[in-house]
Amino acid sequence: MKLKEILDKTTAFFKDKKIETPRLDAELLLSHGLKLDRIQLYLRFDQPMKEDELAVLRELVRRRASGEPVAYILGYRDFFKYRFEVNSSVLIPRPETEHIIEEVLSWAKTSENKMGILDLGSGSGCIGLSLLKEFPHARLVSVDMSEQALAVAQRNAQALEVSDRVRFVHADAAQWEVVLSAYKEWTGQDKVDVLVSNPPYIAIEDPQVEENVRKFEPSMALFAEDKGLALLKSWSQLYGSHLNTPGLMLMEMGMGQGAAMREHFQNLKIFNEINVIKDLSGHDRVIRGVTHG
Ligand code: GLN
C-alpha cells in the first residue's frame, strides 16, 4: 500500500471513530511514525510502505482510535512559542492557558524585568518556563506534588536552556512555608512578584468533561472540591499576603467561576485591581489580581 492510501484510510477510520480532527491527527501520527515532517508526507504520497513501517503506524493508529490524546502519542505539545515534552503524568498544555503569559507580558512592561515568579502546580512547566524565556533576568520557582511531573518539567527546562534560572520544589502548594522558603532562598526576596497557576479547577462531578480527558489525563491535575474552587481559593489566600507590591497574581479557572473568584479576590483585601479575563470563546478563564507599589 502507498502512503497516500494509508493516510486516506486512517483519516476515514478516525472519522468513523468520531475523532474531531481526523485528517490532522492522521497526518501527525503518520509523520511521527515515519520520522518525517508533515510537509514531507505530501512529497512521498506514492511511496510504498514497508511491513515494518506499517506495524509502527498500526500501533499509533490503534492508540489514537482508543481515545488517547495525540500529544501523549507524539510525546510533545506546542504551547505559546515553545515545544514541551508531555506524558501521561502531566496535563496537556491548552491554548487558553497562554492568556496567563500574555497578561504577565503586558504587566511587566519590559523584558528586562528581574521578577521572581512562582508557578504553583506547574505540570509540564509550560507557564513558568515560557515566562523565563520571555524574561531573561527572571527567576522561577516551579512547584508540583507529582515527582513524575517535575521530572518532565526539568527536562523541558533543559531543552529550553533555562535550567540555571529555575528551582523545582516537590511539594503540595498548600505547604506554603516550604514553598516560600525555597522561593526566598532562590530569589533572595521575601515577596513574590508574579504568582501564576493553572490549578485543578474542575468540579469532580462535572458532566461536561470530555470522556478522554477523564480517561487519559492525570486526575490530580484536573479536579478539585468545592465545585472546583477549592485550590483556586486556598492557594490565592495562602500566598496573597506574600505577594509583593507591585505584584501580580494570575490563576486559570473554569467557565462560570469568574464571579465567585472575583468575590474571593475582593475578600482577600490585598489587590488594587481585580479582573476576570475571558478566553477567545468568551468564557471566564483567568482571574487577575494586581497590587500597586
Ligand atoms: N501548569 C500546567 C499547565 O498549565 C499544569 C496545570 C495542571 O496540571 N493543572 O498546563
Coordinates of C-alpha atoms and ligand atoms in Angstrom, one line a residue:
M1 CA 0.0 0.0 0.0
K2 CA 1.1 3.5 -0.8
L3 CA 1.5 6.3 1.8
K4 CA -1.4 8.3 0.3
E5 CA -3.8 5.3 0.7
I6 CA -2.7 4.7 4.3
L7 CA -3.4 8.4 5.1
D8 CA -6.8 8.3 3.5
K9 CA -7.7 5.0 5.2
T10 CA -6.5 6.3 8.6
T11 CA -8.5 9.5 8.1
A12 CA -11.7 7.6 7.3
F13 CA -11.1 5.3 10.3
F14 CA -10.7 8.3 12.7
K15 CA -13.7 10.0 11.2
D16 CA -15.7 6.8 11.9
K17 CA -14.4 6.8 15.5
K18 CA -15.8 10.4 15.8
I19 CA -12.4 11.9 16.3
E20 CA -12.7 15.7 15.9
T21 CA -9.8 16.4 13.6
P22 CA -9.3 13.1 11.7
R23 CA -7.1 14.3 8.8
L24 CA -4.8 16.4 11.0
D25 CA -4.4 13.6 13.6
A26 CA -3.7 11.1 10.8
E27 CA -1.0 13.3 9.3
L28 CA 0.6 14.0 12.7
L29 CA 0.7 10.3 13.6
L30 CA 1.9 9.1 10.2
S31 CA 4.7 11.7 10.0
H32 CA 5.7 10.9 13.6
G33 CA 5.7 7.1 12.9
L34 CA 7.7 7.6 9.7
K35 CA 10.0 10.3 11.2
L36 CA 9.1 12.8 8.6
D37 CA 8.0 16.4 8.7
R38 CA 4.3 16.8 8.0
I39 CA 5.0 18.5 4.7
Q40 CA 7.3 15.6 3.6
L41 CA 4.3 13.3 3.7
Y42 CA 2.9 15.1 0.7
L43 CA 6.1 14.7 -1.2
R44 CA 6.1 10.9 -0.6
F45 CA 2.5 10.1 -1.4
D46 CA 3.4 7.4 -3.9
Q47 CA 6.0 5.7 -1.7
P48 CA 5.1 2.1 -1.0
M49 CA 5.0 1.3 2.8
K50 CA 7.2 -1.5 4.1
E51 CA 5.8 -4.1 6.5
D52 CA 7.8 -2.8 9.5
E53 CA 6.6 0.8 8.8
L54 CA 3.1 -0.4 8.7
A55 CA 3.4 -2.2 12.0
V56 CA 4.6 1.1 13.7
L57 CA 1.8 3.0 12.1
R58 CA -0.9 0.5 13.1
E59 CA 0.1 0.8 16.7
L60 CA -0.1 4.6 16.7
V61 CA -3.4 4.5 15.0
R62 CA -4.7 1.9 17.4
R63 CA -3.7 4.2 20.4
R64 CA -5.4 7.2 18.9
A65 CA -8.6 5.2 18.0
S66 CA -8.8 4.2 21.6
G67 CA -9.1 7.8 22.6
E68 CA -5.5 8.5 23.7
P69 CA -4.7 12.2 23.0
V70 CA -2.3 12.9 20.1
A71 CA 0.1 14.9 22.4
Y72 CA 0.7 11.8 24.5
I73 CA 1.3 9.6 21.5
L74 CA 3.7 12.1 20.0
G75 CA 5.3 12.9 23.4
Y76 CA 5.0 16.7 22.9
R77 CA 2.7 19.7 22.6
D78 CA 3.5 23.2 21.3
F79 CA 2.4 25.9 23.8
F80 CA 2.9 29.6 23.2
K81 CA 6.2 29.8 21.3
Y82 CA 7.8 26.6 22.5
R83 CA 7.6 22.8 22.3
F84 CA 7.0 21.0 25.6
E85 CA 7.6 17.3 26.3
V86 CA 4.5 15.7 27.8
N87 CA 3.5 12.3 29.0
S88 CA 0.5 10.9 30.9
S89 CA 1.8 12.3 34.2
V90 CA 1.2 15.9 33.1
L91 CA -1.8 17.8 31.9
I92 CA -1.5 18.6 28.1
P93 CA -0.9 22.4 27.8
R94 CA -4.0 24.2 26.4
P95 CA -4.0 27.3 24.2
E96 CA -6.3 29.2 26.6
T97 CA -3.5 29.0 29.2
E98 CA -1.5 31.3 27.0
H99 CA -3.6 34.2 28.3
I100 CA -1.6 33.9 31.5
I101 CA 1.6 34.5 29.6
E102 CA 0.1 37.5 27.7
E103 CA -1.0 39.1 30.9
V104 CA 2.4 38.8 32.5
L105 CA 3.9 40.3 29.4
S106 CA 1.6 43.3 29.5
W107 CA 2.0 43.8 33.2
A108 CA 5.8 43.6 33.3
K109 CA 6.3 46.2 30.6
T110 CA 9.9 45.3 29.8
S111 CA 11.7 42.0 29.2
E112 CA 14.4 43.5 31.5
N113 CA 12.2 43.0 34.5
K114 CA 14.1 40.9 37.1
M115 CA 11.0 39.5 38.7
G116 CA 10.7 36.4 40.8
I117 CA 8.0 34.1 39.6
L118 CA 6.2 31.3 41.4
D119 CA 4.3 28.7 39.4
L120 CA 2.0 26.5 41.6
G121 CA 1.1 23.1 40.2
S122 CA 3.5 23.5 37.3
G123 CA 2.9 20.2 35.5
S124 CA 4.8 20.2 32.2
G125 CA 6.2 23.6 33.2
C126 CA 4.6 25.3 30.2
I127 CA 3.6 28.5 32.1
G128 CA 6.7 29.3 34.2
L129 CA 9.3 28.1 31.6
S130 CA 7.7 30.1 28.8
L131 CA 7.9 33.2 31.1
L132 CA 11.6 32.5 31.8
K133 CA 12.2 32.5 28.0
E134 CA 10.4 35.9 27.7
F135 CA 12.2 37.4 30.7
P136 CA 15.9 36.6 30.6
H137 CA 16.6 38.1 34.0
A138 CA 13.7 36.5 35.8
R139 CA 13.9 33.6 38.3
L140 CA 11.3 30.9 38.8
V141 CA 10.2 28.5 41.5
S142 CA 8.2 25.7 40.0
V143 CA 6.1 23.6 42.4
D144 CA 4.4 20.3 41.9
M145 CA 3.3 17.5 44.2
S146 CA 3.9 14.9 41.4
E147 CA 7.5 13.8 41.1
Q148 CA 6.9 12.5 37.6
A149 CA 5.5 15.8 36.6
L150 CA 8.6 17.6 38.0
A151 CA 10.8 15.3 36.0
V152 CA 9.1 16.2 32.8
A153 CA 9.3 20.0 33.7
Q154 CA 13.0 19.5 34.4
R155 CA 13.6 18.1 31.0
N156 CA 11.6 20.9 29.5
A157 CA 13.8 23.4 31.3
Q158 CA 16.9 21.8 29.9
A159 CA 15.6 21.7 26.4
L160 CA 14.7 25.4 26.6
E161 CA 18.0 26.2 28.2
V162 CA 16.6 27.9 31.3
S163 CA 17.6 25.3 33.9
D164 CA 20.0 27.8 35.6
R165 CA 17.1 30.1 36.5
V166 CA 14.6 27.6 37.9
R167 CA 14.3 25.8 41.2
F168 CA 12.0 22.8 41.3
V169 CA 10.2 22.1 44.5
H170 CA 8.5 18.8 45.2
A171 CA 5.6 19.8 47.5
D172 CA 1.9 20.3 47.7
A173 CA 1.3 24.0 47.1
A174 CA -0.6 24.0 50.4
Q175 CA 2.7 23.7 52.2
W176 CA 3.3 27.4 51.8
E177 CA 6.1 27.6 54.3
V178 CA 8.2 25.0 52.4
V179 CA 7.5 26.8 49.1
L180 CA 8.2 30.3 50.3
S181 CA 11.4 29.4 52.0
A182 CA 12.6 27.8 48.7
Y183 CA 11.4 31.0 46.9
K184 CA 13.3 33.2 49.3
E185 CA 16.5 31.2 49.0
W186 CA 16.3 31.1 45.2
T187 CA 15.4 34.7 44.5
G188 CA 16.8 36.4 47.6
Q189 CA 13.4 38.1 48.0
D190 CA 10.8 37.8 50.7
K191 CA 7.9 38.6 48.5
V192 CA 6.6 37.1 45.3
D193 CA 6.5 39.4 42.3
V194 CA 4.4 37.2 40.0
L195 CA 2.3 34.2 41.0
V196 CA 1.0 32.1 38.2
S197 CA -1.1 28.9 38.4
N198 CA -3.3 26.7 36.4
P199 CA -4.6 24.6 39.3
P200 CA -7.0 21.8 39.1
Y201 CA -10.4 23.6 38.9
I202 CA -12.9 21.1 37.5
A203 CA -15.8 20.1 39.8
I204 CA -15.5 16.4 40.5
E205 CA -18.9 15.6 39.1
D206 CA -18.8 17.9 36.1
P207 CA -20.7 16.1 33.4
Q208 CA -19.1 18.3 30.7
V209 CA -15.6 16.9 31.0
E210 CA -14.7 15.0 27.8
E211 CA -14.5 11.3 28.3
N212 CA -10.9 11.0 27.1
V213 CA -9.7 13.9 29.3
R214 CA -11.1 12.0 32.3
K215 CA -9.6 8.7 31.0
F216 CA -6.1 9.8 30.0
E217 CA -5.1 13.0 31.8
P218 CA -4.0 12.9 35.4
S219 CA -7.0 13.4 37.7
M220 CA -4.7 15.1 40.2
A221 CA -4.2 17.9 37.6
L222 CA -7.9 18.3 36.8
F223 CA -10.3 18.0 39.8
A224 CA -10.9 20.0 42.9
E225 CA -13.5 20.0 45.7
D226 CA -16.0 22.9 46.3
K227 CA -17.3 22.9 42.7
G228 CA -13.7 23.1 41.5
L229 CA -12.9 26.2 43.5
A230 CA -11.1 24.7 46.5
L231 CA -7.5 25.2 45.3
L232 CA -8.1 28.4 43.5
K233 CA -9.4 29.8 46.8
S234 CA -6.9 28.3 49.2
W235 CA -3.8 28.9 47.2
S236 CA -4.7 32.6 46.5
Q237 CA -5.4 33.0 50.1
L238 CA -2.2 31.3 51.4
Y239 CA 0.1 33.2 49.0
G240 CA -1.8 36.5 48.8
S241 CA -0.2 38.1 51.8
H242 CA 3.2 37.2 50.4
L243 CA 2.6 39.0 47.2
N244 CA 4.9 41.9 46.5
T245 CA 3.8 45.5 45.9
P246 CA 3.8 45.9 43.0
G247 CA 2.7 42.3 42.3
L248 CA 0.6 40.2 40.0
M249 CA -1.4 37.1 40.7
L250 CA -2.9 35.1 37.8
M251 CA -4.9 31.9 38.1
E252 CA -6.6 30.0 35.4
M253 CA -10.2 29.0 36.2
G254 CA -13.2 27.4 34.5
M255 CA -16.1 28.9 32.7
G256 CA -18.6 30.2 35.2
Q257 CA -16.1 30.6 38.1
G258 CA -15.4 34.3 37.4
A259 CA -18.0 35.8 39.8
A260 CA -17.0 33.5 42.7
M261 CA -13.3 34.2 42.2
R262 CA -13.8 37.9 41.8
E263 CA -15.6 38.0 45.1
H264 CA -13.0 35.8 46.7
F265 CA -10.1 38.1 45.5
Q266 CA -12.1 41.1 46.8
N267 CA -12.4 39.4 50.2
L268 CA -8.6 38.9 50.4
K269 CA -8.3 42.7 50.6
I270 CA -4.9 42.9 49.1
F271 CA -5.5 43.8 45.5
N272 CA -5.8 47.3 44.0
E273 CA -7.2 45.8 40.7
I274 CA -9.1 42.7 40.0
N275 CA -10.2 41.5 36.6
V276 CA -11.8 38.4 35.1
I277 CA -10.2 37.7 31.8
K278 CA -12.2 35.9 29.2
D279 CA -10.8 33.4 26.7
L280 CA -11.4 33.5 22.9
S281 CA -14.7 31.6 23.3
G282 CA -15.9 34.3 25.7
H283 CA -15.7 32.2 28.8
D284 CA -14.2 33.3 32.2
R285 CA -10.7 31.9 32.1
V286 CA -8.2 33.8 34.2
I287 CA -8.6 35.7 37.5
R288 CA -6.1 38.6 37.7
G289 CA -5.2 40.5 40.9
V290 CA -2.7 43.4 40.9
T291 CA -1.1 45.2 43.9
H292 CA 0.2 48.7 43.3
G293 CA 3.6 49.8 44.7
Ligands
GLN1 N1 0.7 24.4 34.8 C1 0.4 23.3 33.9 C2 -0.4 23.7 32.7 O1 -0.9 24.8 32.6 C3 -0.3 22.2 34.6 C4 -1.6 22.6 35.1 C5 -2.3 21.4 35.8 O2 -1.8 20.3 35.9 N2 -3.4 21.7 36.4 O3 -0.5 23.0 31.8

